[in-house]
XYZ file of C-alpha atoms in Angstrom:
665
model
C -13.397 41.440 -10.799
C -13.388 45.189 -11.425
C -10.087 44.880 -13.279
C -11.594 42.254 -15.624
C -14.570 44.472 -16.257
C -12.311 47.444 -16.995
C -10.190 45.280 -19.356
C -13.271 44.047 -21.225
C -14.647 47.548 -21.537
C -11.278 48.764 -22.773
C -11.086 46.018 -25.424
C -14.603 46.786 -26.617
C -13.709 50.472 -26.812
C -10.569 49.697 -28.823
C -12.500 47.465 -31.236
C -15.218 50.062 -31.691
C -12.608 52.760 -32.227
C -10.812 50.653 -34.882
C -14.101 49.887 -36.609
C -15.040 53.573 -36.552
C -11.670 54.570 -38.018
C -11.943 51.882 -40.715
C -15.382 53.149 -41.662
C -14.046 56.700 -41.660
C -11.403 55.721 -44.214
C -13.933 53.882 -46.397
C -16.375 56.815 -46.277
C -13.623 59.315 -47.098
C -12.416 57.353 -50.139
C -15.986 56.747 -51.289
C -16.675 60.483 -51.208
C -13.364 61.286 -52.933
C -14.147 58.857 -55.777
C -17.653 60.274 -56.271
C -16.283 63.834 -56.285
C -13.623 62.831 -58.815
C -16.117 61.192 -61.174
C -18.288 64.321 -61.093
C -15.347 66.589 -62.021
C -15.717 68.612 -65.206
C -12.093 68.185 -66.333
C -12.122 64.389 -66.703
C -13.874 61.917 -69.024
C -14.907 58.760 -67.188
C -16.924 55.635 -67.887
C -18.466 53.013 -65.638
C -17.011 49.666 -66.721
C -17.911 47.421 -63.782
C -19.046 43.979 -64.835
C -20.310 42.166 -61.730
C -21.958 42.712 -58.371
C -19.735 43.648 -55.412
C -17.394 45.429 -57.787
C -17.297 48.971 -59.105
C -14.861 49.994 -61.798
C -14.381 53.163 -63.782
C -11.845 54.142 -66.409
C -10.921 57.789 -66.889
C -9.028 59.930 -69.380
C -7.578 63.421 -69.688
C -6.559 64.863 -73.064
C -4.263 67.859 -73.531
C -2.978 69.471 -76.744
C 0.795 69.640 -76.395
C 3.626 67.370 -75.317
C 3.339 67.973 -71.553
C 0.531 67.938 -69.001
C 0.536 68.990 -65.363
C -1.345 66.707 -62.975
C -5.023 67.735 -63.272
C -6.563 69.152 -60.122
C -9.214 66.442 -59.832
C -6.621 63.649 -60.078
C -4.371 65.390 -57.547
C -7.286 65.575 -55.093
C -8.038 61.872 -55.536
C -4.369 61.001 -55.102
C -4.301 62.984 -51.864
C -7.390 61.137 -50.606
C -5.613 57.801 -51.104
C -2.456 58.913 -49.306
C -4.321 60.578 -46.419
C -6.534 57.557 -45.673
C -3.732 55.005 -45.518
C -3.709 55.537 -41.726
C -7.113 53.823 -41.522
C -6.176 50.901 -43.808
C -5.192 47.364 -42.871
C -2.832 47.148 -45.873
C -1.617 49.449 -48.633
C 0.841 49.589 -51.498
C 1.970 52.661 -53.476
C 4.243 52.813 -56.520
C 5.212 55.480 -59.071
C 7.502 55.327 -62.151
C 10.176 57.270 -60.231
C 10.471 54.293 -57.848
C 11.924 52.118 -60.597
C 10.653 48.793 -61.991
C 7.464 47.332 -60.574
C 8.096 44.298 -58.328
C 5.045 42.551 -59.816
C 2.996 42.655 -63.026
C -0.344 41.118 -62.058
C -2.679 41.616 -59.091
C -5.783 39.424 -58.844
C -8.964 39.584 -56.784
C -11.202 36.483 -56.732
C -14.767 35.713 -55.637
C -17.129 32.758 -55.990
C -19.923 32.922 -58.564
C -23.308 31.280 -59.110
C -22.457 30.197 -62.682
C -18.685 30.170 -63.007
C -16.756 28.524 -60.187
C -15.169 31.906 -59.544
C -14.762 35.329 -61.101
C -11.421 37.082 -61.262
C -10.686 40.799 -61.312
C -7.219 41.383 -62.747
C -5.015 44.462 -62.668
C -2.045 44.537 -65.065
C 0.596 46.918 -63.793
C 3.610 48.189 -65.735
C 6.731 50.121 -64.799
C 5.321 53.402 -66.143
C 2.122 53.144 -64.073
C 1.280 55.066 -60.937
C -0.396 52.487 -58.693
C -2.146 52.924 -55.325
C -3.806 50.091 -53.385
C -5.643 50.563 -50.075
C -7.325 47.659 -48.287
C -9.771 47.977 -45.410
C -11.069 45.102 -43.296
C -14.603 46.109 -42.360
C -17.405 44.141 -40.701
C -18.170 42.272 -43.942
C -14.578 41.485 -44.888
C -12.294 42.920 -47.558
C -13.094 46.407 -48.844
C -10.428 47.395 -51.358
C -9.768 50.453 -53.520
C -7.077 50.804 -56.118
C -6.160 53.659 -58.421
C -3.758 53.546 -61.339
C -2.815 55.799 -64.233
C -0.123 56.452 -66.855
C 0.831 59.273 -69.216
C 1.245 58.970 -73.008
C 2.574 61.550 -75.476
C 1.970 61.124 -79.219
C 1.327 62.948 -82.507
C -1.796 62.639 -84.644
C -1.856 62.083 -88.426
C -1.191 65.794 -88.978
C 1.819 65.881 -86.653
C 0.095 67.726 -83.809
C 1.352 66.730 -80.316
C -1.034 65.467 -77.625
C -0.651 64.166 -74.103
C -3.156 61.890 -72.416
C -3.545 60.458 -68.933
C -5.360 57.110 -68.847
C -6.355 55.506 -65.591
C -8.880 53.473 -63.695
C -10.407 53.172 -60.242
C -11.552 49.817 -58.921
C -13.536 49.048 -55.768
C -14.061 45.515 -54.420
C -16.505 45.209 -51.521
C -19.261 43.125 -49.938
C -17.076 40.619 -48.128
C -17.093 38.197 -51.102
C -13.683 39.070 -52.526
C -10.213 37.991 -51.534
C -6.957 39.475 -52.780
C -5.510 36.436 -54.490
C -1.873 37.030 -55.387
C 0.781 39.197 -56.926
C 2.519 37.747 -60.001
C 5.815 38.861 -61.436
C 5.348 37.544 -64.982
C 2.612 38.821 -67.262
C 0.932 35.751 -68.845
C -0.061 37.852 -71.875
C 3.547 38.809 -72.620
C 5.121 37.241 -75.710
C 7.053 34.135 -74.665
C 9.134 31.598 -76.579
C 7.732 28.890 -74.321
C 4.557 28.627 -76.389
C 6.124 29.172 -79.820
C 7.857 27.099 -82.483
C 11.394 27.692 -83.594
C 12.740 27.044 -87.088
C 13.916 23.443 -87.548
C 17.662 23.309 -86.743
C 20.495 20.823 -87.296
C 20.141 19.894 -83.621
C 16.473 18.988 -84.245
C 17.553 16.825 -87.196
C 20.094 14.993 -85.026
C 17.469 14.349 -82.319
C 15.034 13.106 -84.960
C 17.586 10.625 -86.298
C 18.222 9.323 -82.763
C 14.484 8.985 -82.112
C 14.011 7.161 -85.416
C 16.668 4.614 -84.472
C 15.048 4.113 -81.048
C 11.560 3.610 -82.460
C 12.821 1.246 -85.166
C 14.509 -0.856 -82.484
C 11.327 -0.892 -80.350
C 9.182 -1.777 -83.380
C 11.458 -4.736 -84.174
C 11.433 -5.796 -80.515
C 7.641 -5.639 -80.434
C 7.324 -7.844 -83.514
C 9.724 -10.364 -81.973
C 7.833 -10.467 -78.665
C 4.507 -10.710 -80.488
C 5.755 -13.654 -82.565
C 6.805 -15.443 -79.357
C 3.414 -14.807 -77.773
C 5.134 -12.876 -74.958
C 2.388 -10.461 -73.865
C 4.424 -9.054 -70.984
C 7.275 -8.341 -73.362
C 4.865 -6.498 -75.661
C 3.581 -4.473 -72.687
C 7.113 -3.527 -71.638
C 7.996 -2.465 -75.185
C 4.945 -0.204 -75.452
C 5.657 1.393 -72.079
C 9.228 2.067 -73.193
C 7.877 3.554 -76.451
C 5.758 6.084 -74.550
C 8.680 6.981 -72.285
C 10.942 7.623 -75.290
C 8.295 9.755 -77.060
C 7.499 11.766 -73.924
C 11.202 12.479 -73.439
C 11.790 13.760 -76.981
C 12.679 17.468 -76.706
C 13.276 18.341 -80.351
C 10.949 19.608 -83.093
C 9.542 17.610 -86.005
C 8.348 18.396 -89.493
C 5.020 16.948 -90.609
C 6.846 14.483 -92.863
C 9.078 13.326 -90.015
C 6.051 12.862 -87.764
C 4.328 10.778 -90.423
C 7.411 8.544 -90.785
C 7.589 8.004 -87.007
C 3.901 7.146 -86.816
C 4.454 4.566 -89.537
C 7.153 2.931 -87.412
C 4.629 2.607 -84.570
C 1.840 1.258 -86.786
C 2.055 -2.366 -85.581
C 1.632 -1.279 -81.964
C -1.095 1.257 -82.728
C -3.160 -1.231 -84.725
C -2.761 -4.213 -82.392
C -6.300 -5.485 -81.788
C -5.128 -7.876 -79.089
C -4.651 -5.232 -76.384
C -6.804 -2.147 -76.024
C -4.490 -0.834 -73.309
C -1.358 -1.071 -75.487
C -3.178 0.623 -78.356
C -4.266 3.439 -76.044
C -0.748 3.944 -74.660
C 0.664 4.043 -78.197
C -1.953 6.682 -79.028
C -0.752 8.791 -76.097
C 2.820 8.447 -77.367
C 1.702 9.625 -80.809
C -0.061 12.642 -79.321
C 3.080 13.478 -77.352
C 5.065 13.624 -80.610
C 2.351 15.633 -82.397
C 2.865 18.445 -79.870
C 6.455 18.734 -81.164
C 5.413 19.128 -84.822
C 6.148 22.377 -86.642
C 3.425 22.753 -89.286
C 5.453 23.563 -92.394
C 2.892 22.793 -95.105
C -0.877 23.168 -94.703
C -2.814 20.345 -96.334
C -6.474 19.435 -96.236
C -9.203 21.141 -94.240
C -8.577 23.422 -91.269
C -11.317 24.698 -89.018
C -10.983 27.004 -86.055
C -12.645 29.583 -83.827
C -11.271 33.061 -84.363
C -12.068 36.565 -83.134
C -12.016 39.772 -85.166
C -9.669 41.820 -82.972
C -8.569 44.457 -85.488
C -7.019 47.867 -84.972
C -10.065 50.009 -85.751
C -13.391 48.548 -84.742
C -16.383 49.637 -82.682
C -16.847 47.567 -79.492
C -20.254 46.308 -80.677
C -18.622 44.889 -83.830
C -16.638 42.250 -81.935
C -17.377 38.726 -83.131
C -16.189 35.136 -82.820
C -16.128 33.332 -86.144
C -16.205 29.844 -87.564
C -13.344 29.960 -90.061
C -12.817 27.101 -92.512
C -9.912 26.707 -94.924
C -9.431 24.010 -97.536
C -5.868 23.607 -98.819
C -6.694 20.526 -100.870
C -4.490 17.450 -100.998
C -1.799 18.711 -103.348
C 1.547 20.070 -102.188
C 1.719 23.845 -102.384
C 4.532 25.652 -104.109
C 7.202 26.483 -101.550
C 9.748 29.295 -101.415
C 12.658 30.013 -99.105
C 11.602 32.937 -96.916
C 14.522 34.982 -95.589
C 13.941 37.823 -93.133
C 16.645 39.958 -91.573
C 16.211 43.153 -89.692
C 16.400 45.157 -86.519
C 14.030 46.488 -83.907
C 13.964 48.153 -80.505
C 17.127 47.189 -78.588
C 14.941 46.349 -75.576
C 13.360 43.511 -77.555
C 14.391 39.974 -76.725
C 12.052 38.112 -79.025
C 10.530 38.418 -82.505
C 7.543 36.336 -83.593
C 6.904 35.149 -87.160
C 3.332 33.875 -87.489
C 1.221 32.765 -90.416
C -2.127 34.605 -90.447
C -5.522 33.523 -91.802
C -5.451 30.842 -90.604
C -3.454 31.773 -87.527
C -0.825 29.109 -86.915
C 1.544 28.631 -84.008
C 4.248 31.332 -84.343
C 7.984 30.868 -84.642
C 10.213 32.413 -81.971
C 13.254 34.281 -83.282
C 15.930 35.486 -80.861
C 16.993 39.145 -80.951
C 20.653 40.026 -80.415
C 21.357 43.736 -79.838
C 18.269 44.625 -81.846
C 19.098 42.311 -84.792
C 17.226 39.163 -85.875
C 17.386 36.604 -88.693
C 14.736 34.118 -89.854
C 15.009 31.657 -92.740
C 12.650 28.821 -93.609
C 10.848 27.203 -96.523
C 7.159 28.163 -96.511
C 4.189 28.013 -98.876
C 4.270 30.878 -101.385
C 2.035 33.964 -101.054
C 0.870 33.214 -97.496
C 0.369 36.075 -95.054
C 2.868 36.243 -92.189
C 3.080 38.782 -89.379
C 6.468 39.747 -87.970
C 6.196 41.319 -84.507
C 8.369 41.985 -81.467
C 7.698 42.073 -77.735
C 7.518 45.893 -77.734
C 4.351 46.145 -79.824
C 5.856 46.701 -83.300
C 4.627 44.572 -86.210
C 4.372 44.337 -89.982
C 2.621 41.862 -92.318
C 4.185 40.345 -95.448
C 3.421 37.936 -98.264
C 5.838 35.016 -98.402
C 7.981 35.059 -101.532
C 11.550 34.253 -102.557
C 12.862 37.850 -102.401
C 14.902 38.392 -99.173
C 13.383 41.023 -96.894
C 15.214 43.539 -94.706
C 12.905 44.951 -92.011
C 13.008 47.811 -89.530
C 10.178 46.862 -87.187
C 10.336 50.005 -85.088
C 9.912 52.248 -88.167
C 7.697 49.752 -90.011
C 9.824 49.936 -93.157
C 11.235 47.167 -95.319
C 13.116 46.379 -98.490
C 11.810 43.354 -100.373
C 9.734 42.462 -103.402
C 7.669 45.077 -105.193
C 4.508 43.570 -103.687
C 5.822 43.677 -100.118
C 7.232 47.176 -100.505
C 3.822 48.387 -101.634
C 2.061 46.405 -98.908
C 4.270 47.997 -96.232
C 3.367 51.446 -97.533
C -0.338 50.609 -97.221
C 0.170 49.492 -93.629
C 2.048 52.679 -92.743
C -0.834 54.767 -94.114
C -3.254 53.003 -91.799
C -0.884 52.971 -88.826
C -0.628 56.755 -89.073
C -4.153 56.845 -87.626
C -3.313 54.498 -84.772
C -2.024 57.053 -82.222
C -5.324 58.939 -82.468
C -7.063 56.106 -80.641
C -5.506 57.652 -77.525
C -7.813 60.633 -77.979
C -10.975 58.566 -77.674
C -10.174 55.248 -75.978
C -8.919 54.107 -72.622
C -5.630 52.464 -73.654
C -3.773 52.028 -70.400
C -3.912 48.245 -70.690
C -3.076 46.393 -73.910
C -6.216 44.283 -73.391
C -8.501 47.241 -72.665
C -10.289 49.062 -75.487
C -13.001 50.981 -73.647
C -14.279 53.932 -75.675
C -14.711 57.092 -73.587
C -15.490 59.474 -76.473
C -17.904 57.564 -78.701
C -18.536 60.289 -81.278
C -14.813 60.913 -81.793
C -13.969 57.239 -82.001
C -16.786 56.479 -84.431
C -15.373 59.121 -86.759
C -11.862 57.657 -86.449
C -13.195 54.157 -87.226
C -15.060 55.574 -90.228
C -11.860 57.250 -91.468
C -9.888 54.029 -91.063
C -12.585 52.005 -92.813
C -12.653 54.427 -95.729
C -8.860 54.295 -96.017
C -8.909 50.491 -96.118
C -11.586 50.524 -98.818
C -9.399 52.980 -100.781
C -6.417 50.621 -100.404
C -8.488 47.706 -101.717
C -9.637 49.754 -104.747
C -6.077 50.914 -105.482
C -4.728 47.341 -105.446
C -7.267 45.336 -107.427
C -4.438 44.080 -109.656
C -2.446 42.368 -106.873
C -2.793 40.367 -103.638
C -2.890 43.236 -101.125
C -6.724 43.251 -100.774
C -6.488 39.751 -99.279
C -5.245 41.133 -95.947
C -7.789 43.926 -95.611
C -10.741 41.738 -96.581
C -9.646 38.824 -94.364
C -9.244 41.205 -91.410
C -12.435 43.223 -91.830
C -15.124 41.124 -93.509
C -17.253 40.846 -90.345
C -17.527 44.644 -90.190
C -18.638 44.937 -93.835
C -22.143 44.801 -95.275
C -23.261 42.670 -98.198
C -23.178 45.759 -100.412
C -19.582 46.578 -99.384
C -18.352 43.023 -99.896
C -20.086 42.471 -103.236
C -17.487 44.065 -105.589
C -14.581 42.246 -103.953
C -16.128 38.767 -103.871
C -16.439 38.452 -107.635
C -14.517 35.676 -109.481
C -11.656 36.559 -111.788
C -9.902 39.095 -109.519
C -6.168 38.373 -108.975
C -6.734 37.525 -105.316
C -10.119 35.770 -105.686
C -8.793 32.254 -105.095
C -6.454 33.061 -102.196
C -7.079 30.575 -99.394
C -7.124 33.313 -96.718
C -10.361 34.680 -98.213
C -12.351 31.456 -97.881
C -13.970 32.478 -94.534
C -14.828 35.917 -95.943
C -16.482 34.303 -98.946
C -18.508 31.955 -96.699
C -19.578 34.944 -94.583
C -20.627 36.832 -97.716
C -22.723 33.893 -98.920
C -24.315 33.737 -95.462
C -25.271 37.409 -95.682
C -27.124 36.640 -98.904
C -29.326 34.203 -96.965
C -30.557 36.934 -94.629
C -30.910 39.994 -96.841
C -33.764 42.373 -95.947
C -37.064 41.264 -97.471
C -36.347 37.542 -97.316
C -38.972 35.386 -95.620
C -37.851 33.683 -92.420
C -36.500 30.144 -92.649
C -38.277 27.646 -90.429
C -36.323 25.221 -88.229
C -36.802 22.964 -85.213
C -35.808 24.192 -81.745
C -36.478 23.618 -78.048
C -37.146 25.932 -75.095
C -35.463 25.858 -71.670
C -37.906 23.182 -70.482
C -36.894 20.913 -73.360
C -40.232 21.304 -75.154
C -39.994 21.047 -78.952
C -40.980 24.041 -81.106
C -40.453 25.498 -84.549
C -39.446 29.068 -85.355
C -42.716 29.447 -87.264
C -44.519 29.472 -83.902
C -42.807 32.765 -83.019
C -42.223 34.591 -86.314
C -44.786 35.913 -88.798
C -47.743 36.328 -86.435
C -47.986 40.130 -86.221
C -45.069 40.813 -83.872
C -41.634 42.210 -84.536
C -39.151 39.545 -83.461
C -35.534 40.154 -82.471
C -33.648 36.863 -82.808
C -30.278 36.960 -81.049
C -27.777 34.168 -81.807
C -25.307 33.664 -78.939
C -23.672 31.096 -76.650
C -23.327 30.940 -72.883
C -19.686 29.811 -73.090
C -18.294 32.860 -74.905
C -18.038 36.290 -73.276
C -18.174 38.215 -76.572
C -21.563 36.726 -77.417
C -22.851 37.019 -73.838
C -22.435 40.807 -73.868
C -25.497 41.282 -76.087
C -27.827 39.664 -73.554
C -27.833 42.981 -71.661
C -29.510 44.703 -74.626
C -31.969 41.826 -74.978
C -32.925 42.227 -71.303
C -33.455 45.926 -71.930
C -35.637 45.295 -75.006
C -37.718 42.718 -73.143
C -38.365 45.144 -70.295
C -38.823 48.301 -72.389
C -41.301 46.788 -74.865
C -43.252 44.520 -72.509
C -46.910 44.396 -73.601
C -46.117 45.660 -77.103
C -45.809 43.793 -80.383
C -42.078 43.108 -80.064
C -40.613 39.823 -78.908
C -36.968 39.348 -77.857
C -35.700 35.789 -78.331
C -32.238 34.482 -77.515
C -31.159 31.556 -79.687
C -28.171 29.841 -78.096
C -25.993 27.350 -79.965
C -25.053 25.569 -76.700
C -25.130 21.793 -76.935
C -24.826 21.424 -73.149
C -28.382 22.332 -72.213
C -27.752 22.152 -68.451
C -25.037 24.828 -68.651
C -27.236 26.971 -70.924
C -30.179 26.784 -68.510
C -27.972 27.457 -65.489
C -26.521 30.582 -67.081
C -29.993 31.919 -67.905
C -31.106 31.374 -64.301
C -27.970 32.771 -62.668
C -28.026 35.935 -64.797
C -31.841 36.358 -64.599
C -32.321 36.537 -68.384
C -36.108 36.717 -68.474
C -36.633 37.100 -72.234
C -37.570 34.058 -74.358
C -34.910 31.432 -75.001
C -34.550 28.765 -77.684
C -31.789 26.370 -78.662
C -31.173 23.663 -81.276
C -33.000 20.447 -80.362
C -31.291 17.747 -78.331
C -31.446 15.470 -81.369
C -29.216 17.734 -83.491
C -26.305 15.315 -83.740
C -23.736 17.658 -85.295
C -20.532 17.469 -83.289
C -19.465 20.931 -84.449
C -21.587 23.724 -83.036
C -21.512 25.670 -86.285
C -23.138 22.825 -88.253
C -26.426 23.012 -86.383
C -29.461 23.399 -88.643
C -30.600 26.648 -87.003
C -27.318 28.308 -87.936
C -27.223 26.836 -91.448
C -30.783 28.055 -92.064
C -29.592 31.660 -91.798
C -25.987 31.343 -92.974
C -24.546 32.211 -89.545
C -20.739 32.074 -89.498
C -20.083 34.463 -86.615
C -21.511 35.281 -83.194
C -23.207 37.283 -81.883
C -25.680 37.816 -84.720
C -29.038 39.567 -84.620
C -31.923 39.329 -87.098
C -35.002 41.545 -86.860
C -38.166 40.105 -88.441
C -41.201 42.196 -89.307
C -44.811 41.292 -88.393
C -45.117 39.488 -91.754
C -42.116 37.244 -91.030
C -39.772 38.960 -93.476
C -36.300 40.116 -92.484
C -36.108 43.833 -91.665
C -32.346 43.966 -91.055
C -29.469 41.927 -89.680
C -26.112 42.447 -88.008
C -27.072 45.152 -85.504
C -25.986 44.968 -81.857
C -25.695 47.350 -78.917
C -26.834 50.939 -79.400
C -27.396 50.436 -83.134
C -29.918 47.708 -82.356
C -31.714 49.871 -79.776
C -31.891 52.798 -82.216
C -33.244 50.588 -85.004
C -35.975 49.166 -82.757
C -36.885 52.690 -81.635
C -37.395 53.671 -85.296
C -39.872 50.834 -85.961
C -43.664 51.273 -85.562
C -43.794 49.050 -82.484
C -47.109 49.507 -80.687
């Protein structure tokens, strides 16, 4: 009996000792992180985005081409290595250890709105990476630290070295470490790209044509005999043949194949056979290489450009109309070389963005040749981050992607020079932004970055002015129109300019016309809407009654537009009881999802949405958006007490500063 008691006491003592040591490790790392963030030699920013997670990015900047490990980072590194003894699991890696054995690390937790939320770390061979997991009373308590070093020269040739890194802390017992992944899903891959139509594709197309012609004849024979089972078998065989086709098709070839299947597709006698034939058609459509844009194209796009303030990010409704006529085509021939590490080059039409072509690289050399519509914008890029944009024409182009130089037509030679002028500013982003991850663009020095963005914007406006007699302004206007005011766009939207009718500028022109609908001084436009309870209202119930009104257009299903709800929450709280009203106007058509998001994120300001009866299938065609010419989200309009527009287009800190300048009482 005594022995059992002693054993039990011993086990309890061991458990308590382990728990105490685990807590000691957690407390030590917590203190080390707080000390690090308070250090004077490092710039840091809190970037955490959910509960039970803390995340900070940090940066060091040094003039010169070398940098010793800063004292604060060395102390934090030591804290990680010293507290491994208290951890349940750990992993350390440095560039000297060779290639990373994995590229992605994910942490996952359940969420009240989304089914789950994922925290993702992208890790590269040149990263220092330290992971320490503790298993405390609540569950997983995980810290990881990562950083990398970059050396570059600014536009004046001065050398700089930066260290970019981040610290992440997952806690609260709600997280699990999901998995390590070797392949980076954001890495350029031929799997999701077209390839130029080859002789092999032509041979496969001819074989498929013969098969479908035989099946079409068989179907007609079986139909004439009244053999329904024979018709069913023929249609099933049709789908199997289409699903098994592994070549690529031109649009014309696809159209010819669809014509062969027309009898089966249009058979009114069997809904099932018609549906199966439709699936077969869709299977072939996935193999189509779009070689000639015809008709109307509509798509969501985002304005991810090289130099842009975080609050300027937008998603856009972009519409292009190519008409019904066949465009003039030219044979585009590209040859060139790039970094010898590259395995793949992408050739992609831009504005609208179409599925890119994959071009193999052999010892740094690549060749691409294909007939394409004349004067379209195409971007040539490799898997090492080099790229250049061209206009399609019949003059062969020789490209050095790594140096961003080319030899081609006079227009493309001049266009390349313009791009090099802008790219000369690109390294300076390392002075002001956290650029450890290709997907991360956190600004840590806002004043410095704002000046760099202003310099880049001015340079692009200079390039547009210098090239009014050619097509080059098309690229800079198509890329930047959402960051430009009505006044800035006005000179370049006039008819008669050499580039005025270029199809790539159609979204910019629609955006410009929308800005005209909400110029300062215009009286608000009334429209029907509903609140979260489904009660019908009109905007005139909220605007023009003595209050300032901030109307924020957003959607619950897009993260870029959701970001602005934080500022709306702040305005609602800060100006409670004063003559300012914050109203979110969501374009969601799924009202249940919209209401659930508002509840789960505790968005207590006023909310409106288009009425249930708005039958437009496309979100952007809703009357509330058309009333104000909205072609991008998020969008903010401030109305004065008299119902007239004060200003539009402000988000984030700019919006807060503008509200602070108004006589709100």
